[in-house]
PDB file of C-alpha atoms and ligand atoms in Angstrom:
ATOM      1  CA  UNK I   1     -41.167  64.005  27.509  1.00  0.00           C
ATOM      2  CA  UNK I   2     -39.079  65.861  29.337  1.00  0.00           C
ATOM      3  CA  UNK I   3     -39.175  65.741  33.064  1.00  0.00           C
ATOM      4  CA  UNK I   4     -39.826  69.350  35.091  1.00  0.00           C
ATOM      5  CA  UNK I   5     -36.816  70.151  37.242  1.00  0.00           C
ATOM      6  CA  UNK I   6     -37.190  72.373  40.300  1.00  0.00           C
ATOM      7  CA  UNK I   7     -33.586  73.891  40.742  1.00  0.00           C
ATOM      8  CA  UNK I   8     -32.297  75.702  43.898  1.00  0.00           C
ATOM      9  CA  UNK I   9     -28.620  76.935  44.323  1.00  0.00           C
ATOM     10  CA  UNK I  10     -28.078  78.747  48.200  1.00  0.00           C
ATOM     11  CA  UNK I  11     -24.732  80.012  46.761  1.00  0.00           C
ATOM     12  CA  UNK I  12     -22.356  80.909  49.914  1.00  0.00           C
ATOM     13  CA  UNK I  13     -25.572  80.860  52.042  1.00  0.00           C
ATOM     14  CA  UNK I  14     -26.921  78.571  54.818  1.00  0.00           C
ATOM     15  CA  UNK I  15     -25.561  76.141  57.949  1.00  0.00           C
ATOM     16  CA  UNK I  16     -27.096  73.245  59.406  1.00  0.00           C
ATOM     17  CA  UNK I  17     -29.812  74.595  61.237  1.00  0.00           C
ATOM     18  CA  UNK I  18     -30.646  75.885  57.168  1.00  0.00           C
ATOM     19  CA  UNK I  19     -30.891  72.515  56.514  1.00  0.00           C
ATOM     20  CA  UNK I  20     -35.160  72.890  58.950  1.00  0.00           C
ATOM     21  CA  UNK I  21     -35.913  74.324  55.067  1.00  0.00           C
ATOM     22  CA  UNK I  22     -34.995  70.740  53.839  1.00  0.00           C
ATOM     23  CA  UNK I  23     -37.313  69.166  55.601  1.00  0.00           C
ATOM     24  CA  UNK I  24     -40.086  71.893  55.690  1.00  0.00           C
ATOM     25  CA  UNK I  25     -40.173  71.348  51.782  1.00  0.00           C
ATOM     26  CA  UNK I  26     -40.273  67.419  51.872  1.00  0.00           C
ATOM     27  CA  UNK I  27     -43.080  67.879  53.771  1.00  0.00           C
ATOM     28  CA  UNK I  28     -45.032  70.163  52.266  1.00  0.00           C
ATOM     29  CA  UNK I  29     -44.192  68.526  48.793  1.00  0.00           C
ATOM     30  CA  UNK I  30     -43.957  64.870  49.749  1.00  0.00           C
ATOM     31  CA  UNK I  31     -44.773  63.755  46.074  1.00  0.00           C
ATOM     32  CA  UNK I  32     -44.025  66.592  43.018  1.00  0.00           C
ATOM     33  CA  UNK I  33     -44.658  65.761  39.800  1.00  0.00           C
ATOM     34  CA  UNK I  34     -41.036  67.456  39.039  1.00  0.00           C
ATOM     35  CA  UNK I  35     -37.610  66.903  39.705  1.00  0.00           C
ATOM     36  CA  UNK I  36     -36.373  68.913  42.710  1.00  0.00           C
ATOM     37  CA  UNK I  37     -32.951  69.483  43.497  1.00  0.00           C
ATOM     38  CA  UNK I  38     -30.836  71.837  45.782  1.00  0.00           C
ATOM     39  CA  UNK I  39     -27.109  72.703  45.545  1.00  0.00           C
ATOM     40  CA  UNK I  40     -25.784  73.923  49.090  1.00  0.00           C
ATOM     41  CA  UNK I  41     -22.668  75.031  49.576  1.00  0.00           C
ATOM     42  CA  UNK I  42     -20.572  72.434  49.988  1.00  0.00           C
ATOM     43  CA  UNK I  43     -20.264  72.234  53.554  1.00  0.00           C
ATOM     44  CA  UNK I  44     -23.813  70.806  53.533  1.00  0.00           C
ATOM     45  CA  UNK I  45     -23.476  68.613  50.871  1.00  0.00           C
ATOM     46  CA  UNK I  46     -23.178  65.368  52.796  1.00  0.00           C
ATOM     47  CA  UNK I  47     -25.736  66.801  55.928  1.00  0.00           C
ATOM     48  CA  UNK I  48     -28.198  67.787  53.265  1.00  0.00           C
ATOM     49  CA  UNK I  49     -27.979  64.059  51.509  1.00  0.00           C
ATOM     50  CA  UNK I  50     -28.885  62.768  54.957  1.00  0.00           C
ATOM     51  CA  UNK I  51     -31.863  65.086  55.524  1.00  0.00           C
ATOM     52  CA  UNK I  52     -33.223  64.670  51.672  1.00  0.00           C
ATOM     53  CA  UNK I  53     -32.742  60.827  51.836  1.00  0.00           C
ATOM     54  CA  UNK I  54     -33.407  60.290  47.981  1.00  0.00           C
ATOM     55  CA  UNK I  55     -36.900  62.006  48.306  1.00  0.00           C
ATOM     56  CA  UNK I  56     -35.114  65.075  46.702  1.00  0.00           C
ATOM     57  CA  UNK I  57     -31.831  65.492  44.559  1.00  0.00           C
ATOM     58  CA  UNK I  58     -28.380  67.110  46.014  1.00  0.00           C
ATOM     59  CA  UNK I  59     -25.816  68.846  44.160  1.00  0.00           C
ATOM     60  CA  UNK I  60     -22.790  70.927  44.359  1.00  0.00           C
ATOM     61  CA  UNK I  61     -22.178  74.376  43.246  1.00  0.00           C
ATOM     62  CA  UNK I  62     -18.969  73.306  41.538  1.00  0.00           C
ATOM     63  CA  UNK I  63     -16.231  70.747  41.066  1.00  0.00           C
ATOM     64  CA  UNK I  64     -12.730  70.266  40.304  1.00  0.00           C
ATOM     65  CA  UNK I  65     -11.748  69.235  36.882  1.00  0.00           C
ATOM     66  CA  UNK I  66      -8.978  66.777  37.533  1.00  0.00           C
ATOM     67  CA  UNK I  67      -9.750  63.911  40.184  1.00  0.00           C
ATOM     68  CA  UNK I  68      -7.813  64.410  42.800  1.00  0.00           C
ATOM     69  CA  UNK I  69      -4.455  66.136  43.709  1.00  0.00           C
ATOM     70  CA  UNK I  70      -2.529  69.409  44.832  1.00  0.00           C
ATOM     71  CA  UNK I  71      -5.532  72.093  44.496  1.00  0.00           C
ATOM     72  CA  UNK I  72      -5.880  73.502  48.097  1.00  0.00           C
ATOM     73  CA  UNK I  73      -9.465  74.705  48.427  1.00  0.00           C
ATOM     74  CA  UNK I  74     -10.809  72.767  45.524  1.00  0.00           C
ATOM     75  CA  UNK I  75     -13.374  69.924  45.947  1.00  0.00           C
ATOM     76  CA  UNK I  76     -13.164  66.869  42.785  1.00  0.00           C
ATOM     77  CA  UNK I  77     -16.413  65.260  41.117  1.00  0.00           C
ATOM     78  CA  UNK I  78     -15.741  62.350  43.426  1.00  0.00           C
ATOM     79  CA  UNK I  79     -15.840  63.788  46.959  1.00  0.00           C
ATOM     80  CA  UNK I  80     -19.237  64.795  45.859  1.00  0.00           C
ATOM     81  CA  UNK I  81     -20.439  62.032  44.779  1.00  0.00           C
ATOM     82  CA  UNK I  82     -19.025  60.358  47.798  1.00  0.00           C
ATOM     83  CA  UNK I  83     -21.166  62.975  49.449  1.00  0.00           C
ATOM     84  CA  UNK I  84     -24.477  61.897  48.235  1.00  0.00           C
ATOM     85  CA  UNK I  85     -24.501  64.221  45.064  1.00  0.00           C
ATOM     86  CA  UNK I  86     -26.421  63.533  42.063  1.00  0.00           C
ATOM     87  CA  UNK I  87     -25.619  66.638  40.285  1.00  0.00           C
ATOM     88  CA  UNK I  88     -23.466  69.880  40.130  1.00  0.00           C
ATOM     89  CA  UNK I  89     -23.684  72.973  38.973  1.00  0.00           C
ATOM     90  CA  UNK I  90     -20.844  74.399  36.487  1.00  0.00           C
ATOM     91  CA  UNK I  91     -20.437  77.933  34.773  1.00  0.00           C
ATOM     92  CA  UNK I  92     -22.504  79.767  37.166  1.00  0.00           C
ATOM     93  CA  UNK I  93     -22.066  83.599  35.966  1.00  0.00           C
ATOM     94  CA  UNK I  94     -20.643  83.682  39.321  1.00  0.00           C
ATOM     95  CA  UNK I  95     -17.808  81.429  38.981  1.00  0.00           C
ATOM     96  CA  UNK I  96     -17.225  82.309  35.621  1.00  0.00           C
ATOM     97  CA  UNK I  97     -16.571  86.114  37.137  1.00  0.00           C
ATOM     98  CA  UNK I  98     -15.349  85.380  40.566  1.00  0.00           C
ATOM     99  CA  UNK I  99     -12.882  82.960  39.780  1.00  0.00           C
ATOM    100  CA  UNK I 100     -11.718  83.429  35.557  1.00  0.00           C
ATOM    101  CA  UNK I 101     -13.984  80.676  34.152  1.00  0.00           C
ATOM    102  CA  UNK I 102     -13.634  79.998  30.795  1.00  0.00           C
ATOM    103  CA  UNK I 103     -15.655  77.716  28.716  1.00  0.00           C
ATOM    104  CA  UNK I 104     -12.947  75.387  28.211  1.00  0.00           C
ATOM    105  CA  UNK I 105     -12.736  75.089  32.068  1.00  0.00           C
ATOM    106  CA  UNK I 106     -16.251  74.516  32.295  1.00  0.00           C
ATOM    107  CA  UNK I 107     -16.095  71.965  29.352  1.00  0.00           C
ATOM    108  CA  UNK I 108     -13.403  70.312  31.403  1.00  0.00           C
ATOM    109  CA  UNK I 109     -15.192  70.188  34.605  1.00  0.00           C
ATOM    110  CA  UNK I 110     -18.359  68.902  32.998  1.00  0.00           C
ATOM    111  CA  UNK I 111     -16.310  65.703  31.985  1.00  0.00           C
ATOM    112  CA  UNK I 112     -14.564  65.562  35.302  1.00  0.00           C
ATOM    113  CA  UNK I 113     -18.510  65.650  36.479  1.00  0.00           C
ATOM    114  CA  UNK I 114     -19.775  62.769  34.051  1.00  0.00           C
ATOM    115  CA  UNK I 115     -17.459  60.618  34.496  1.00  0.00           C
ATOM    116  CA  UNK I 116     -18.034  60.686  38.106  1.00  0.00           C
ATOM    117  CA  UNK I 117     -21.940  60.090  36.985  1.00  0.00           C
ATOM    118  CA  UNK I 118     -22.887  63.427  37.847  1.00  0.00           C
ATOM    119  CA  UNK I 119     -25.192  65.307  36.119  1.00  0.00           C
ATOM    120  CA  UNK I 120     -23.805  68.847  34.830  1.00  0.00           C
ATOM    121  CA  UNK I 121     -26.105  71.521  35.306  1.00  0.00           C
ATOM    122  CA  UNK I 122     -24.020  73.725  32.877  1.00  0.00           C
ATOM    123  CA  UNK I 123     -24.671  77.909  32.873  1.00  0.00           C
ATOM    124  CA  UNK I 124     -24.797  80.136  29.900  1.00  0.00           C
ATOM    125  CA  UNK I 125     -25.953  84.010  30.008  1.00  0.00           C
ATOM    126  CA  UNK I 126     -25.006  86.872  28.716  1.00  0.00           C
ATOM    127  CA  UNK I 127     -24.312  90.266  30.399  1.00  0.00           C
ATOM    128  CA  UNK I 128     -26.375  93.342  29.701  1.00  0.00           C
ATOM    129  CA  UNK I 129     -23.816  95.299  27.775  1.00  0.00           C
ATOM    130  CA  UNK I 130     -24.368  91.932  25.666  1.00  0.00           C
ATOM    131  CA  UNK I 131     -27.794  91.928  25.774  1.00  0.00           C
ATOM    132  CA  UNK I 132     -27.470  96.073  24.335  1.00  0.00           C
ATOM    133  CA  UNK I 133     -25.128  95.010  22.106  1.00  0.00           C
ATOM    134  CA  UNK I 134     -27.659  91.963  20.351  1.00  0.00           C
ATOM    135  CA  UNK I 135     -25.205  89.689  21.014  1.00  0.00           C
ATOM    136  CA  UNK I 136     -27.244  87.462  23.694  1.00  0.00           C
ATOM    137  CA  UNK I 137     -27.426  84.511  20.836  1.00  0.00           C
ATOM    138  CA  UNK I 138     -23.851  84.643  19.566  1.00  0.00           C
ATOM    139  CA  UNK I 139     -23.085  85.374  23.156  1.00  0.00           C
ATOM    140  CA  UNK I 140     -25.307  81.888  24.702  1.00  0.00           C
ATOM    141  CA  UNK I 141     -24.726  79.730  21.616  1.00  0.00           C
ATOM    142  CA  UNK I 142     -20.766  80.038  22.123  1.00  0.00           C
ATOM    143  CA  UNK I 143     -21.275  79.390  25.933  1.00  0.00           C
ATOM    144  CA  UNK I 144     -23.407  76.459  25.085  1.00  0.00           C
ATOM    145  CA  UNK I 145     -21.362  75.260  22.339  1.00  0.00           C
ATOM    146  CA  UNK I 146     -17.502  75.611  24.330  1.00  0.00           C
ATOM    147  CA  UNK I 147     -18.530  74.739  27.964  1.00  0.00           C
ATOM    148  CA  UNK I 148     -20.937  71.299  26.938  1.00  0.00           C
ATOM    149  CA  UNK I 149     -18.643  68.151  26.407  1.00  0.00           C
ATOM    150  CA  UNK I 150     -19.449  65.482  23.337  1.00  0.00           C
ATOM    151  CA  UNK I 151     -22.276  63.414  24.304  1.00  0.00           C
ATOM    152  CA  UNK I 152     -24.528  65.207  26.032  1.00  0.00           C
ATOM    153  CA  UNK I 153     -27.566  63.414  27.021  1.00  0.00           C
ATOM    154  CA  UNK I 154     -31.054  63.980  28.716  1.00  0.00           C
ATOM    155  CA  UNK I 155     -29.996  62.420  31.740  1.00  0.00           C
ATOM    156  CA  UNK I 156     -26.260  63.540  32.423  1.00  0.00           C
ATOM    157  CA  UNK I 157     -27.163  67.517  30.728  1.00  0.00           C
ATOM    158  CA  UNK I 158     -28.993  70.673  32.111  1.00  0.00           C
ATOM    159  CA  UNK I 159     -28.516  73.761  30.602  1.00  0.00           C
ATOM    160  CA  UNK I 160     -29.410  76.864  32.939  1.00  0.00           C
ATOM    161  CA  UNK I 161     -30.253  80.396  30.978  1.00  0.00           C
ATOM    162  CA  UNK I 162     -29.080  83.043  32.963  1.00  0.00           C
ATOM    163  CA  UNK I 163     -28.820  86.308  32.009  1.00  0.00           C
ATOM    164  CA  UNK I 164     -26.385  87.826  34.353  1.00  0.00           C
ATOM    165  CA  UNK I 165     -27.916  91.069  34.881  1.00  0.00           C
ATOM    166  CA  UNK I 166     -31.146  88.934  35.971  1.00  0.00           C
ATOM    167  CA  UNK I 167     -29.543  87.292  38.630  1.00  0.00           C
ATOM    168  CA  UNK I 168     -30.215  88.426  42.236  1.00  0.00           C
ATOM    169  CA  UNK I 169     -31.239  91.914  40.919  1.00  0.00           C
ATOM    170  CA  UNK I 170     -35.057  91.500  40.843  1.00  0.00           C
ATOM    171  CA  UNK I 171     -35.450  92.084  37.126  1.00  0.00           C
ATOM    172  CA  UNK I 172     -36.317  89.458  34.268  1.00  0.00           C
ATOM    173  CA  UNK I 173     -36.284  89.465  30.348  1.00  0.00           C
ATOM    174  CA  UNK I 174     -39.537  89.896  28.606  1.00  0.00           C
ATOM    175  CA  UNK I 175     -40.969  86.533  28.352  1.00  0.00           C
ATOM    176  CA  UNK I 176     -40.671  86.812  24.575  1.00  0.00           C
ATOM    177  CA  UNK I 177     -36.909  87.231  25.532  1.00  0.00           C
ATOM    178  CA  UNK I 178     -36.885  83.936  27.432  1.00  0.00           C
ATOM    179  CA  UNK I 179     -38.248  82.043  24.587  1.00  0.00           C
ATOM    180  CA  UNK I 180     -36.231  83.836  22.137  1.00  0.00           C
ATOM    181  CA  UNK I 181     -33.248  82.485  24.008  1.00  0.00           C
ATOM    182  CA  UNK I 182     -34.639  78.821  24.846  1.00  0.00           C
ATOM    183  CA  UNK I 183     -35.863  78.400  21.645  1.00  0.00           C
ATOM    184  CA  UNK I 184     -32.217  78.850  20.285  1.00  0.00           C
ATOM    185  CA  UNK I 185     -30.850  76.587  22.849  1.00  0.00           C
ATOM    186  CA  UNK I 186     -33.207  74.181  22.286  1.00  0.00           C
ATOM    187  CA  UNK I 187     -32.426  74.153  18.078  1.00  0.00           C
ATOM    188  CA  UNK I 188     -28.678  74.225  19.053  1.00  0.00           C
ATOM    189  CA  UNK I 189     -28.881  71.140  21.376  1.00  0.00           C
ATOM    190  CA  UNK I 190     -30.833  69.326  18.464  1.00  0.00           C
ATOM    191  CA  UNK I 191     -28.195  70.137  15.929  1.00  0.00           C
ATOM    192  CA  UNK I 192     -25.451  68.747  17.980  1.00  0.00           C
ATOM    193  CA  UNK I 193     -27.325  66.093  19.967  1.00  0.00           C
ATOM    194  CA  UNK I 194     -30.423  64.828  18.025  1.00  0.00           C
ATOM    195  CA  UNK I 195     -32.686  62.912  19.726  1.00  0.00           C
ATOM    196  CA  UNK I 196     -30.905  63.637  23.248  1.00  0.00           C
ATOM    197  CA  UNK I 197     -30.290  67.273  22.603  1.00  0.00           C
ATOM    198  CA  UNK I 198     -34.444  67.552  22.463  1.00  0.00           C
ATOM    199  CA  UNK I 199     -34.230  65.640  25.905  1.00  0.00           C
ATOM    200  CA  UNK I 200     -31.946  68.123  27.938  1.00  0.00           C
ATOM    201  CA  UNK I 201     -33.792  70.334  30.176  1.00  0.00           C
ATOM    202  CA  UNK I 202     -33.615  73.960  29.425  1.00  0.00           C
ATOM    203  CA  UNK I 203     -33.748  76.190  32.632  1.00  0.00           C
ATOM    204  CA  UNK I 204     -34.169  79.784  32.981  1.00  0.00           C
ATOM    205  CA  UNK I 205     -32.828  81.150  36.252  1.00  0.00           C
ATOM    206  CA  UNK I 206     -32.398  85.056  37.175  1.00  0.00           C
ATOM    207  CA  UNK I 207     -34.704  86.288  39.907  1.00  0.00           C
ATOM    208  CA  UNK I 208     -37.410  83.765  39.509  1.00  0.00           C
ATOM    209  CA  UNK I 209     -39.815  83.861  42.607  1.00  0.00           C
ATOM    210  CA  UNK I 210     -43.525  82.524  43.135  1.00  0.00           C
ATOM    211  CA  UNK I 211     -44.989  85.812  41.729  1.00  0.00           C
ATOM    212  CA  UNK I 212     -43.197  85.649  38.260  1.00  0.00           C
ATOM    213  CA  UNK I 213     -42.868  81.617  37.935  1.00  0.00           C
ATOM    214  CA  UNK I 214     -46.098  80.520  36.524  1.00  0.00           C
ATOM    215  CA  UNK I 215     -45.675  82.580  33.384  1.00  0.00           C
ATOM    216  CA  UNK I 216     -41.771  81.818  33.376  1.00  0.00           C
ATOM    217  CA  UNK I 217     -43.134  77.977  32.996  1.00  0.00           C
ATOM    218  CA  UNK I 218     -45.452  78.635  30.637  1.00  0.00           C
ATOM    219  CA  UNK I 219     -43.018  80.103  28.112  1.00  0.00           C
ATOM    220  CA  UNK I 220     -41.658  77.700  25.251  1.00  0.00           C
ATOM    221  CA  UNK I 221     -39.032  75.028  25.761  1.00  0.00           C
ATOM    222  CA  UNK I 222     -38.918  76.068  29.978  1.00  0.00           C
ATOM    223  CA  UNK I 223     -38.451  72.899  31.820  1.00  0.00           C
ATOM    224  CA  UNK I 224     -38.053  74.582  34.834  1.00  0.00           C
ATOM    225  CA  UNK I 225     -35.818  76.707  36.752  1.00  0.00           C
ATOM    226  CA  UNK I 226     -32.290  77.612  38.546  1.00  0.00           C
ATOM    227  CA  UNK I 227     -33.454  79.280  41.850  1.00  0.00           C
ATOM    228  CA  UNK I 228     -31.037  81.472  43.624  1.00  0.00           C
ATOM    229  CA  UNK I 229     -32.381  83.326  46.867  1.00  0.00           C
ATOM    230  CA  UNK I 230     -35.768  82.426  46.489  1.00  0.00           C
ATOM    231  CA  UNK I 231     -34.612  78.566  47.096  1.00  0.00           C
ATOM    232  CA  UNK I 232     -33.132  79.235  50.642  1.00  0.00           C
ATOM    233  CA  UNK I 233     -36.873  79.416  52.196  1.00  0.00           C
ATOM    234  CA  UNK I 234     -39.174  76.317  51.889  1.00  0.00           C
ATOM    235  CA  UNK I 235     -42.041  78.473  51.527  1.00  0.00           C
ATOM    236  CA  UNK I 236     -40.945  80.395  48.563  1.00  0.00           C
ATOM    237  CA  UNK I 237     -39.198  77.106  46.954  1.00  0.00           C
ATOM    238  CA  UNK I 238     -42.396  75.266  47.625  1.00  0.00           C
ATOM    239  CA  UNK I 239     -44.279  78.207  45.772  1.00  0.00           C
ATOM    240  CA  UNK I 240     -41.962  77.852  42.814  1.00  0.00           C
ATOM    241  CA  UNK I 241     -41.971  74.127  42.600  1.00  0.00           C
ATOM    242  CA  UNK I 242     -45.782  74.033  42.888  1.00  0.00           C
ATOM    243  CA  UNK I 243     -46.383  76.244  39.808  1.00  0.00           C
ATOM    244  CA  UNK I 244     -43.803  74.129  38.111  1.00  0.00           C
ATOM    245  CA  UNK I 245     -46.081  71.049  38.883  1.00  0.00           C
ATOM    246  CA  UNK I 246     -49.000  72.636  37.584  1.00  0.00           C
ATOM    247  CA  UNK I 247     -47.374  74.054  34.322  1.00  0.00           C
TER     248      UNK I 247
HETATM  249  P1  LIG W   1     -31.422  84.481  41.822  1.00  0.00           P
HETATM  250  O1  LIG W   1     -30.159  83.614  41.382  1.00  0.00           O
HETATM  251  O2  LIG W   1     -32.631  83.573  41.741  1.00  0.00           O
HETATM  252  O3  LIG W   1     -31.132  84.891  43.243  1.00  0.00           O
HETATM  253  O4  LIG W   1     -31.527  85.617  40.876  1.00  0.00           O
HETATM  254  C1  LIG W   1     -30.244  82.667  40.343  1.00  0.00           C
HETATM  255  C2  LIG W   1     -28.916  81.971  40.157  1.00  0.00           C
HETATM  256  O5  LIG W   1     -27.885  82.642  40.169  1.00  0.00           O
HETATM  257  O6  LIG W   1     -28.867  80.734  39.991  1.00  0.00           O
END
């Protein structure tokens, strides 16, 4: 069985007094049933660790691929970890756009990440000239296929579905859409993986909120979701995280 995981990413948002919504959600949600985990920018990394103290997971938004070295601006798998991060998040749409991300960089972070004992949360999506075009599958399955190092397992893989043109704009595929995709991932990750390709979790992320996540969850091979601006307030994170629990 595969483990519900409760995703937020606050992107370039939030400072220390943010980290109030930390503890507003540990205690409204002392005991989920799912996974929860929150990837702050950077800067909180280490303050957040402190204020979750193991009760919930911390990640970063992004990491290096080599280990140390001459890369002004650039934080390595390590420093994280050193942090107090379990996880981080590589591929986001917005990285991949923002900064030239290519699958093979992503691959290449992903086993910086793992063999820091990170757990990727790796990002596929496609655009919505892609999505006009029919090419979401080719589009996700090549994403999936370039960015995810060899030996991918339940517990060091996430995959996150995120259709770009979802993200932060308020719109969502069709449910059928979301299963369409997940579905694919899913058969992909089995082809390649076996056994542990059935165990990674499959996210969908792209304006979830509390109104729209109990019939996100309920959609086939959902484990849960990447949660962008509805994550920086514990009231609308709690929301999401408590459907999630009931799903
Ligand atoms: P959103 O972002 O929930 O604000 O759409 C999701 C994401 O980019 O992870």
């Amino acid at each position: 069985m595969r483990r519900k995981l409760a995703a937020g990413n606050w992107k370039m948002n939030g400072v220390k007094a943010s980290l109030a919504e930390v503890s507003a959600l540990i205690a409204a949600h002392p005991n989920p049933k799912s996974e929860v985990l929150l990837c702050p920018p950077a800067t909180l990394v280490a303050a957040m660790a402190e204020v979750a103290a193991g009760k919930i997971a911390v990640g970063g938004q992004d990491c290096h691929m080599k280990a140390s070295g001459a890369h002004t601006g650039d934080i390595a798998a390590a420093m994280l970890r050193d942090c107090g991060a379990s996880h981080v998040i590589l591929g986001h749409s917005e990285r991949r756009a923002d900064h030239g991300e290519t699958n093979a960089i992503v691959r290449a972070k992903a086993e910086a990440a793992r063999a820091e004992g990170l757990v990727t949360v790796i990002c596929v999506g496609e655009t919505e000239a892609q999505r006009d075009a029919e090419e979401t599958l080719e589009v996700v399955g090549k994403q999936l296929f370039d960015s995810t190092p060899d030996g991918a397992t339940g517990a060091n893989t996430v995959i996150a579905y995120e259709p770009v043109w979802a993200i932060g704009t308020g719109r969502t595929p069709t449910l059928a859409q979301i299963a369409e995709v997940h579905d694919f991932l899913r058969s992909e990750l089995v082809a390649r993986f076996g056994a542990e390709g059935a165990a990674v979790r499959l996210l969908y992320g792209g304006s979830v909120k509390p109104s729209n996540a109990t019939e996100i969850f309920a959609t086939s091979n959902v484990d849960g979701a990447l949660v962008g601006g509805a994550s920086l307030k514990a009231a609308d994170f709690g929301a999401i995280l408590s459907a999630l629990d009931a799903a």
